[in-house]
Short mmCIF file of C-alpha atoms in Angstrom, two decimals:
data_model
loop_
_atom_site.label_atom_id
_atom_site.label_comp_id
_atom_site.label_asym_id
_atom_site.label_seq_id
_atom_site.Cartn_x
_atom_site.Cartn_y
_atom_site.Cartn_z
CA UNK A 1 -0.31 0.03 -0.11
CA UNK A 2 1.61 3.27 -0.82
CA UNK A 3 2.74 5.25 1.43
CA UNK A 4 2.91 2.30 4.39
CA UNK A 5 6.68 1.12 4.16
CA UNK A 6 8.37 -1.95 6.51
CA UNK A 7 10.68 -1.12 9.21
CA UNK A 8 13.35 -3.47 9.82
CA UNK A 9 13.00 -6.15 12.65
CA UNK A 10 10.76 -9.34 14.02
CA UNK A 11 7.64 -7.72 15.24
CA UNK A 12 5.63 -8.79 17.93
CA UNK A 13 2.84 -11.80 16.78
CA UNK A 14 -0.52 -11.57 15.79
CA UNK A 15 -1.33 -13.06 19.07
CA UNK A 16 0.47 -10.86 21.07
CA UNK A 17 -0.53 -8.09 19.57
CA UNK A 18 -4.76 -9.55 20.03
CA UNK A 19 -5.08 -9.01 16.46
CA UNK A 20 -8.28 -10.36 15.45
CA UNK A 21 -11.80 -9.62 13.29
CA UNK A 22 -15.17 -10.38 14.10
CA UNK A 23 -17.19 -10.12 10.77
CA UNK A 24 -21.17 -11.03 10.25
CA UNK A 25 -22.55 -11.76 6.74
CA UNK A 26 -25.76 -11.04 5.30
CA UNK A 27 -27.27 -12.66 2.00
CA UNK A 28 -30.65 -10.87 1.46
CA UNK A 29 -32.33 -14.29 0.59
CA UNK A 30 -34.59 -17.16 2.00
CA UNK A 31 -31.86 -19.64 1.33
CA UNK A 32 -29.16 -17.66 4.08
CA UNK A 33 -28.34 -20.69 6.08
CA UNK A 34 -26.52 -22.51 2.79
CA UNK A 35 -25.25 -19.46 1.59
CA UNK A 36 -23.63 -18.37 4.82
CA UNK A 37 -22.21 -22.29 5.75
CA UNK A 38 -20.70 -22.48 2.16
CA UNK A 39 -18.90 -18.62 2.80
CA UNK A 40 -17.63 -19.54 6.20
CA UNK A 41 -16.19 -23.25 4.61
CA UNK A 42 -13.87 -21.52 2.29
CA UNK A 43 -10.21 -23.16 2.60
CA UNK A 44 -8.28 -21.30 4.88
CA UNK A 45 -4.80 -22.41 6.65
CA UNK A 46 -5.43 -24.74 9.61
CA UNK A 47 -3.54 -21.79 11.78
CA UNK A 48 -6.41 -19.68 11.30
CA UNK A 49 -8.92 -19.82 14.20
CA UNK A 50 -12.74 -19.50 13.21
CA UNK A 51 -15.51 -19.55 15.76
CA UNK A 52 -18.92 -18.65 15.01
CA UNK A 53 -21.48 -18.25 17.11
CA UNK A 54 -25.57 -16.95 16.50
CA UNK A 55 -24.47 -13.27 15.65
CA UNK A 56 -20.88 -12.83 14.18
CA UNK A 57 -17.56 -14.60 13.73
CA UNK A 58 -14.92 -14.51 15.09
CA UNK A 59 -11.22 -14.78 13.44
CA UNK A 60 -7.70 -14.91 14.72
CA UNK A 61 -4.67 -15.20 13.18
CA UNK A 62 -2.11 -13.31 11.21
CA UNK A 63 -3.51 -10.09 9.48
CA UNK A 64 -2.85 -11.71 6.01
CA UNK A 65 -4.34 -15.19 6.91
CA UNK A 66 -7.25 -12.72 8.61
CA UNK A 67 -8.27 -10.43 5.34
CA UNK A 68 -7.62 -12.95 2.50
CA UNK A 69 -10.09 -15.55 4.74
CA UNK A 70 -12.54 -12.29 4.54
CA UNK A 71 -12.56 -11.97 1.01
CA UNK A 72 -12.68 -15.15 0.38
CA UNK A 73 -15.58 -16.01 2.41
CA UNK A 74 -17.38 -13.01 1.23
CA UNK A 75 -16.84 -13.51 -2.12
CA UNK A 76 -17.93 -16.74 -1.69
CA UNK A 77 -21.65 -15.50 -0.57
CA UNK A 78 -21.35 -12.91 -3.01
CA UNK A 79 -20.73 -15.57 -6.11
CA UNK A 80 -24.35 -16.94 -5.45
CA UNK A 81 -25.75 -13.68 -6.90
CA UNK A 82 -27.66 -12.88 -3.71
CA UNK A 83 -27.31 -9.48 -2.52
CA UNK A 84 -25.09 -9.72 0.41
CA UNK A 85 -23.90 -7.14 2.89
CA UNK A 86 -20.79 -7.85 5.35
CA UNK A 87 -19.91 -5.89 8.65
CA UNK A 88 -15.95 -6.51 9.73
CA UNK A 89 -14.18 -5.59 12.64
CA UNK A 90 -10.65 -5.05 13.27
CA UNK A 91 -8.95 -5.37 16.24
CA UNK A 92 -5.52 -5.01 17.50
CA UNK A 93 -4.37 -3.79 20.84
CA UNK A 94 -6.87 -4.39 22.94
CA UNK A 95 -5.63 -4.74 26.49
CA UNK A 96 -8.36 -7.36 26.82
CA UNK A 97 -6.91 -9.52 23.93
CA UNK A 98 -3.44 -9.40 24.12
CA UNK A 99 -1.37 -12.16 25.58
CA UNK A 100 0.43 -11.35 28.62
CA UNK A 101 4.15 -9.55 28.85
CA UNK A 102 3.31 -6.91 26.03
CA UNK A 103 4.66 -4.22 27.76
CA UNK A 104 3.84 -0.37 26.98
CA UNK A 105 7.32 -0.16 24.79
CA UNK A 106 6.86 -2.67 21.94
CA UNK A 107 6.59 -0.88 18.77
CA UNK A 108 3.42 -1.80 17.33
CA UNK A 109 3.38 -4.03 14.12
CA UNK A 110 5.07 -2.79 11.09
CA UNK A 111 3.46 -5.06 8.68
CA UNK A 112 2.38 -4.60 5.10
CA UNK A 113 -0.14 -6.98 3.69
CA UNK A 114 0.17 -8.70 0.79
CA UNK A 115 -1.88 -7.63 -2.03
CA UNK A 116 -5.59 -9.36 -2.67
CA UNK A 117 -6.47 -10.61 -5.90
CA UNK A 118 -9.55 -8.81 -7.04
CA UNK A 119 -12.58 -10.60 -6.90
CA UNK A 120 -14.68 -9.23 -9.49
CA UNK A 121 -17.31 -8.08 -7.07
CA UNK A 122 -17.87 -4.67 -7.15
CA UNK A 123 -18.28 -3.42 -3.35
CA UNK A 124 -19.64 -0.46 -1.86
CA UNK A 125 -19.05 0.34 1.97
CA UNK A 126 -19.27 2.70 4.83
CA UNK A 127 -15.93 2.55 6.93
CA UNK A 128 -14.95 4.21 10.16
CA UNK A 129 -11.73 3.97 12.25
CA UNK A 130 -10.61 4.50 15.69
CA UNK A 131 -7.45 4.96 16.89
CA UNK A 132 -8.11 4.71 21.29
CA UNK A 133 -4.58 6.89 21.40
CA UNK A 134 -4.72 8.01 24.96
CA UNK A 135 -1.31 10.05 24.18
CA UNK A 136 1.86 9.13 26.10
CA UNK A 137 4.22 10.15 28.86
CA UNK A 138 4.86 13.21 27.37
CA UNK A 139 1.00 14.30 26.81
CA UNK A 140 -2.39 13.45 25.20
CA UNK A 141 -3.31 12.02 21.94
CA UNK A 142 -4.41 13.32 18.63
CA UNK A 143 -7.20 10.39 17.70
CA UNK A 144 -8.24 13.24 14.42
CA UNK A 145 -4.92 13.24 13.15
CA UNK A 146 -4.40 9.58 12.58
CA UNK A 147 -8.01 9.69 11.13
CA UNK A 148 -7.39 12.06 8.78
CA UNK A 149 -3.87 10.52 7.93
CA UNK A 150 -5.54 6.77 7.36
CA UNK A 151 -8.36 8.72 4.93
CA UNK A 152 -5.01 10.33 2.87
CA UNK A 153 -3.14 6.97 2.46
CA UNK A 154 -6.87 5.20 1.54
CA UNK A 155 -7.26 7.71 -1.51
CA UNK A 156 -3.29 7.34 -2.34
CA UNK A 157 -4.32 3.73 -3.01
CA UNK A 158 -6.94 4.53 -5.54
CA UNK A 159 -9.76 2.88 -4.53
CA UNK A 160 -12.65 6.19 -4.70
CA UNK A 161 -12.80 7.53 -1.16
CA UNK A 162 -15.39 10.16 -0.66
CA UNK A 163 -16.35 11.85 2.86
CA UNK A 164 -20.10 11.27 4.64
CA UNK A 165 -21.87 11.64 8.05
CA UNK A 166 -20.14 9.64 10.22
CA UNK A 167 -18.26 7.52 7.83
CA UNK A 168 -15.85 7.25 5.10
CA UNK A 169 -17.61 5.57 1.53
CA UNK A 170 -15.34 3.77 -0.20
CA UNK A 171 -16.13 1.84 -3.77
CA UNK A 172 -14.16 -1.05 -5.39
CA UNK A 173 -13.17 -3.75 -5.93
CA UNK A 174 -14.36 -6.43 -2.67
CA UNK A 175 -10.11 -6.85 -2.57
CA UNK A 176 -9.62 -3.26 -2.65
CA UNK A 177 -11.98 -2.26 -0.19
CA UNK A 178 -10.62 -4.70 2.08
CA UNK A 179 -7.12 -3.83 1.32
CA UNK A 180 -7.60 -0.43 2.19
CA UNK A 181 -9.55 -1.17 5.27
CA UNK A 182 -6.62 -3.27 6.67
CA UNK A 183 -3.99 -1.29 5.31
CA UNK A 184 -4.95 1.99 7.02
CA UNK A 185 -5.73 0.44 10.00
CA UNK A 186 -1.89 -1.62 10.53
CA UNK A 187 -0.78 1.70 9.39
CA UNK A 188 -2.59 3.59 12.27
CA UNK A 189 -0.86 0.83 14.35
CA UNK A 190 2.58 2.15 13.76
CA UNK A 191 1.65 5.18 15.86
CA UNK A 192 -0.99 4.18 18.33
CA UNK A 193 -1.23 0.40 20.13
CA UNK A 194 -5.58 0.27 20.52
CA UNK A 195 -6.49 0.30 16.89
CA UNK A 196 -10.03 -0.88 15.43
CA UNK A 197 -12.02 -0.21 12.37
CA UNK A 198 -15.20 -1.06 11.20
CA UNK A 199 -17.03 -1.62 7.77
CA UNK A 200 -20.33 -2.68 6.77
CA UNK A 201 -19.53 -3.65 2.39
CA UNK A 202 -22.35 -4.05 0.45
CA UNK A 203 -22.22 -6.30 -2.56
CA UNK A 204 -24.72 -6.63 -5.36
CA UNK A 205 -27.39 -4.54 -3.64
CA UNK A 206 -30.62 -3.43 -6.27
CA UNK A 207 -30.58 0.00 -4.89
CA UNK A 208 -27.47 0.86 -7.02
CA UNK A 209 -29.79 0.45 -10.41
CA UNK A 210 -33.03 0.67 -8.20
CA UNK A 211 -33.23 4.47 -6.69
CA UNK A 212 -36.58 3.36 -5.05
CA UNK A 213 -34.53 1.75 -2.16
CA UNK A 214 -32.11 4.47 -1.76
CA UNK A 215 -34.45 7.58 -1.90
CA UNK A 216 -36.54 5.56 0.84
CA UNK A 217 -36.31 8.48 3.47
CA UNK B 1 -30.45 3.76 33.40
CA UNK B 2 -29.15 2.71 36.78
CA UNK B 3 -26.03 4.69 37.90
CA UNK B 4 -26.45 7.49 34.89
CA UNK B 5 -27.69 10.54 37.05
CA UNK B 6 -28.94 14.07 35.46
CA UNK B 7 -27.34 17.04 36.42
CA UNK B 8 -28.60 20.62 35.88
CA UNK B 9 -28.19 22.93 32.93
CA UNK B 10 -28.98 23.15 29.83
CA UNK B 11 -27.32 20.79 27.25
CA UNK B 12 -25.72 21.77 24.16
CA UNK B 13 -28.05 20.93 21.79
CA UNK B 14 -27.56 17.29 19.72
CA UNK B 15 -26.51 19.03 16.21
CA UNK B 16 -24.33 21.13 18.05
CA UNK B 17 -22.28 18.01 19.46
CA UNK B 18 -23.13 16.18 16.21
CA UNK B 19 -25.39 13.15 17.50
CA UNK B 20 -25.91 10.67 15.43
CA UNK B 21 -26.49 7.28 13.84
CA UNK B 22 -25.89 5.16 10.98
CA UNK B 23 -27.56 2.12 10.25
CA UNK B 24 -28.10 -1.43 8.25
CA UNK B 25 -30.99 -3.41 8.35
CA UNK B 26 -30.49 -6.95 7.07
CA UNK B 27 -33.53 -9.44 6.48
CA UNK B 28 -32.24 -12.59 5.82
CA UNK B 29 -35.06 -13.44 3.02
CA UNK B 30 -35.55 -12.63 -0.39
CA UNK B 31 -38.87 -10.29 -0.16
CA UNK B 32 -35.87 -7.96 1.81
CA UNK B 33 -36.89 -4.69 -0.37
CA UNK B 34 -40.10 -4.84 0.91
CA UNK B 35 -39.26 -5.29 4.41
CA UNK B 36 -36.23 -2.59 4.17
CA UNK B 37 -38.86 0.01 2.82
CA UNK B 38 -41.63 -0.94 5.31
CA UNK B 39 -39.48 -0.63 8.20
CA UNK B 40 -37.68 2.93 7.37
CA UNK B 41 -41.13 4.16 7.04
CA UNK B 42 -42.54 3.63 10.45
CA UNK B 43 -43.70 6.90 12.04
CA UNK B 44 -41.20 9.17 13.43
CA UNK B 45 -41.20 12.70 14.29
CA UNK B 46 -40.80 15.28 11.27
CA UNK B 47 -37.78 17.00 13.13
CA UNK B 48 -36.30 13.38 12.36
CA UNK B 49 -33.43 13.46 9.84
CA UNK B 50 -33.50 10.06 7.77
CA UNK B 51 -31.29 9.70 4.76
CA UNK B 52 -30.83 6.30 3.26
CA UNK B 53 -28.43 5.16 0.60
CA UNK B 54 -27.28 1.75 -1.04
CA UNK B 55 -25.22 1.25 2.16
CA UNK B 56 -27.06 2.82 4.97
CA UNK B 57 -29.68 4.46 6.57
CA UNK B 58 -28.08 8.49 8.39
CA UNK B 59 -30.65 9.19 11.12
CA UNK B 60 -29.85 12.82 12.53
CA UNK B 61 -32.38 14.45 15.84
CA UNK B 62 -32.03 14.27 19.20
CA UNK B 63 -30.59 11.33 20.95
CA UNK B 64 -34.20 10.09 22.19
CA UNK B 65 -35.77 10.15 19.10
CA UNK B 66 -32.85 8.14 17.03
CA UNK B 67 -32.73 5.39 19.44
CA UNK B 68 -37.12 5.13 19.47
CA UNK B 69 -37.26 5.16 15.53
CA UNK B 70 -34.46 2.49 15.70
CA UNK B 71 -36.37 0.64 18.29
CA UNK B 72 -39.46 0.72 15.53
CA UNK B 73 -37.78 0.13 12.46
CA UNK B 74 -35.93 -2.60 13.55
CA UNK B 75 -38.97 -4.33 15.39
CA UNK B 76 -41.20 -3.40 12.27
CA UNK B 77 -38.59 -5.55 10.28
CA UNK B 78 -38.67 -8.31 13.00
CA UNK B 79 -42.44 -8.33 12.95
CA UNK B 80 -42.04 -9.96 9.59
CA UNK B 81 -40.75 -13.10 11.10
CA UNK B 82 -37.42 -12.83 8.75
CA UNK B 83 -34.52 -13.49 10.92
CA UNK B 84 -33.20 -10.09 10.84
CA UNK B 85 -29.41 -8.51 11.27
CA UNK B 86 -29.14 -4.83 12.34
CA UNK B 87 -26.28 -2.93 12.51
CA UNK B 88 -26.11 0.60 14.37
CA UNK B 89 -23.49 2.94 14.70
CA UNK B 90 -23.74 6.14 17.16
CA UNK B 91 -21.86 8.93 17.23
CA UNK B 92 -21.09 11.96 19.04
CA UNK B 93 -19.05 14.92 19.59
CA UNK B 94 -16.92 13.72 15.74
CA UNK B 95 -14.85 16.86 14.83
CA UNK B 96 -16.31 16.64 11.21
CA UNK B 97 -20.18 16.67 12.49
CA UNK B 98 -20.20 19.22 15.61
CA UNK B 99 -21.44 22.60 14.55
CA UNK B 100 -19.33 25.50 14.53
CA UNK B 101 -18.79 27.48 17.98
CA UNK B 102 -18.16 24.05 19.97
CA UNK B 103 -15.33 24.66 22.35
CA UNK B 104 -12.90 22.55 23.96
CA UNK B 105 -14.69 23.72 27.22
CA UNK B 106 -17.98 22.71 26.48
CA UNK B 107 -19.26 20.34 29.28
CA UNK B 108 -20.56 17.23 27.18
CA UNK B 109 -24.63 16.56 27.39
CA UNK B 110 -25.66 14.57 30.56
CA UNK B 111 -28.72 13.31 29.02
CA UNK B 112 -30.67 10.13 30.11
CA UNK B 113 -32.79 8.68 28.08
CA UNK B 114 -36.48 8.23 28.45
CA UNK B 115 -37.47 4.23 29.14
CA UNK B 116 -37.94 2.84 25.66
CA UNK B 117 -41.10 0.15 25.88
CA UNK B 118 -40.38 -3.41 25.35
CA UNK B 119 -41.14 -4.92 21.94
CA UNK B 120 -41.35 -8.50 22.56
CA UNK B 121 -38.45 -9.52 20.39
CA UNK B 122 -35.62 -11.41 21.77
CA UNK B 123 -32.20 -10.03 20.67
CA UNK B 124 -28.98 -11.07 20.73
CA UNK B 125 -26.45 -8.53 19.97
CA UNK B 126 -22.54 -7.94 20.04
CA UNK B 127 -21.55 -4.46 21.41
CA UNK B 128 -18.48 -2.07 21.20
CA UNK B 129 -17.72 1.17 22.44
CA UNK B 130 -14.87 3.56 21.31
CA UNK B 131 -14.42 6.86 23.68
CA UNK B 132 -12.17 8.45 21.97
CA UNK B 133 -10.39 10.06 24.82
CA UNK B 134 -7.07 12.10 23.88
CA UNK B 135 -6.80 13.19 27.40
CA UNK B 136 -6.69 16.92 28.17
CA UNK B 137 -4.01 19.58 28.95
CA UNK B 138 -3.07 18.18 32.45
CA UNK B 139 -2.06 14.69 30.57
CA UNK B 140 -3.03 11.59 28.43
CA UNK B 141 -6.76 9.82 28.35
CA UNK B 142 -7.70 6.66 29.67
CA UNK B 143 -10.34 5.14 26.98
CA UNK B 144 -10.26 1.39 28.70
CA UNK B 145 -11.57 2.86 32.27
CA UNK B 146 -14.25 4.46 30.57
CA UNK B 147 -15.35 0.59 28.41
CA UNK B 148 -14.56 -1.51 31.68
CA UNK B 149 -17.54 1.57 33.75
CA UNK B 150 -19.54 1.07 30.37
CA UNK B 151 -19.64 -2.32 31.15
CA UNK B 152 -20.63 -2.27 34.64
CA UNK B 153 -23.23 0.27 33.66
CA UNK B 154 -24.74 -2.20 31.90
CA UNK B 155 -24.83 -4.94 33.95
CA UNK B 156 -26.44 -2.36 36.64
CA UNK B 157 -29.06 -2.36 33.87
CA UNK B 158 -30.43 -5.87 34.30
CA UNK B 159 -29.82 -6.88 30.78
CA UNK B 160 -27.58 -10.41 30.23
CA UNK B 161 -24.06 -9.28 29.98
CA UNK B 162 -21.00 -11.31 28.61
CA UNK B 163 -17.52 -10.54 27.42
CA UNK B 164 -16.88 -12.47 24.34
CA UNK B 165 -13.58 -11.63 22.29
CA UNK B 166 -13.39 -8.07 21.06
CA UNK B 167 -16.91 -7.44 22.27
CA UNK B 168 -19.29 -7.62 24.89
CA UNK B 169 -22.27 -9.60 24.43
CA UNK B 170 -25.68 -8.57 25.58
CA UNK B 171 -29.34 -10.54 25.01
CA UNK B 172 -32.49 -9.10 26.21
CA UNK B 173 -35.40 -7.29 24.52
CA UNK B 174 -34.83 -5.39 21.51
CA UNK B 175 -35.56 -2.11 23.15
CA UNK B 176 -33.43 -2.85 26.46
CA UNK B 177 -30.29 -3.65 24.07
CA UNK B 178 -30.73 -0.52 22.59
CA UNK B 179 -31.25 1.28 25.80
CA UNK B 180 -28.25 -0.40 27.32
CA UNK B 181 -25.80 0.25 24.09
CA UNK B 182 -27.19 4.59 23.82
CA UNK B 183 -27.16 4.79 27.60
CA UNK B 184 -23.72 3.64 28.69
CA UNK B 185 -22.60 5.81 25.36
CA UNK B 186 -24.26 8.69 26.78
CA UNK B 187 -22.63 8.29 29.93
CA UNK B 188 -19.05 8.22 28.77
CA UNK B 189 -20.45 10.87 26.65
CA UNK B 190 -20.11 13.42 30.55
CA UNK B 191 -16.54 12.21 30.38
CA UNK B 192 -15.01 12.31 26.68
CA UNK B 193 -16.44 14.55 23.97
CA UNK B 194 -15.90 12.23 20.52
CA UNK B 195 -17.76 8.56 21.46
CA UNK B 196 -18.74 6.05 18.82
CA UNK B 197 -20.37 2.81 19.68
CA UNK B 198 -21.48 -0.26 17.12
CA UNK B 199 -23.71 -2.70 17.87
CA UNK B 200 -24.79 -5.66 15.63
CA UNK B 201 -28.02 -6.96 16.83
CA UNK B 202 -29.38 -9.94 16.02
CA UNK B 203 -33.23 -11.40 16.20
CA UNK B 204 -35.16 -14.30 14.82
CA UNK B 205 -31.48 -16.49 13.95
CA UNK B 206 -32.10 -19.95 13.98
CA UNK B 207 -28.79 -20.24 15.31
CA UNK B 208 -30.15 -19.88 18.52
CA UNK B 209 -32.67 -23.43 18.16
CA UNK B 210 -30.36 -24.75 15.24
CA UNK B 211 -26.64 -25.73 16.45
CA UNK B 212 -25.62 -26.45 12.92
CA UNK B 213 -25.06 -22.67 12.07
CA UNK B 214 -23.95 -21.81 15.51
CA UNK B 215 -21.35 -24.81 15.16
CA UNK B 216 -20.00 -23.86 12.03
CA UNK B 217 -16.43 -23.32 12.10
#
């Protein structure tokens, strides 16, 4: 991703940093159970932890494995032709999730994600990013500067980016949307320990071509 | 809500504070367009701003009007008998949304929501809260203390509360879930200017009784 360079040294492991995701998949079809089960069953590395309950699915592993699985699962559901929405939360550095021994002094991971292969699915997304920047020994934090920097990174990435009330809109291939969301989350993680991002991703909505739904107000 | 008391004085208006919501509604049925349009059309005060696009719906107004509309719209969709999931974001104090003239010195709203009438719909939710606490002139912030305090408030409220990876699970009537999410968001807003909360709310999922979906992993 443009503007995000790797730094040297061995980064802490994803487990040590509490890297994880939660996502829910919503096929707008009466055949939703089969679509969800098929999507969650896409091939994945055995090291990736995937636990589903009745509300969402928890995913834990390396950042690259997590994001690749999200792309593959959402694309699999979208391949059915149904209108599918996914809601994704990515988190790192939450004190309740980090392994013991992670001190304040440890530098956040400078990881760069590999490029994700495009899926062929046009995705429309509402994205938000929460750098939980308490500041440091020297004084207060500055979460808005990190957010504005992330939006600039997203624009550099070439995806269509537009500010909306309370969220930033992203339009592009499903893989580009996930790359942008995960790449900026990791970039902010170079400066802030605990960073969470949320994105609602819509694929195959009739509203894109049917103004009746888009104009409901 | 227990533990959250009103304070005296006239609070800033919701518009001045940038109070707003985004939500998306996902009926897991092939008849989703009608269900969504009917839900968004539930009666609401004329002062409440509701703008829908192809990804989500933006809602702006007083905190009580916003939360009441969310309850009514989600309940209307659930009344169809479909499995419905809603994803809700509530925000206040975002610098990009606050009206001009809101200085750093203005105390956050100490608003207490009215009790919401129960809907009769059992809801199962994954909730997260983001106090974007940069700290003050005196030093650094402490977002985790606010989060832990909010979870304690939720337990006091009588709803079923359970910690999960990356989120807190809430189980109760749809109205109780929304009251808890909004009440704690406002309570933290007494101490932190910019506070956002996200919740994924599931109603009528077959997974609650069908372990086949709950065990997909």
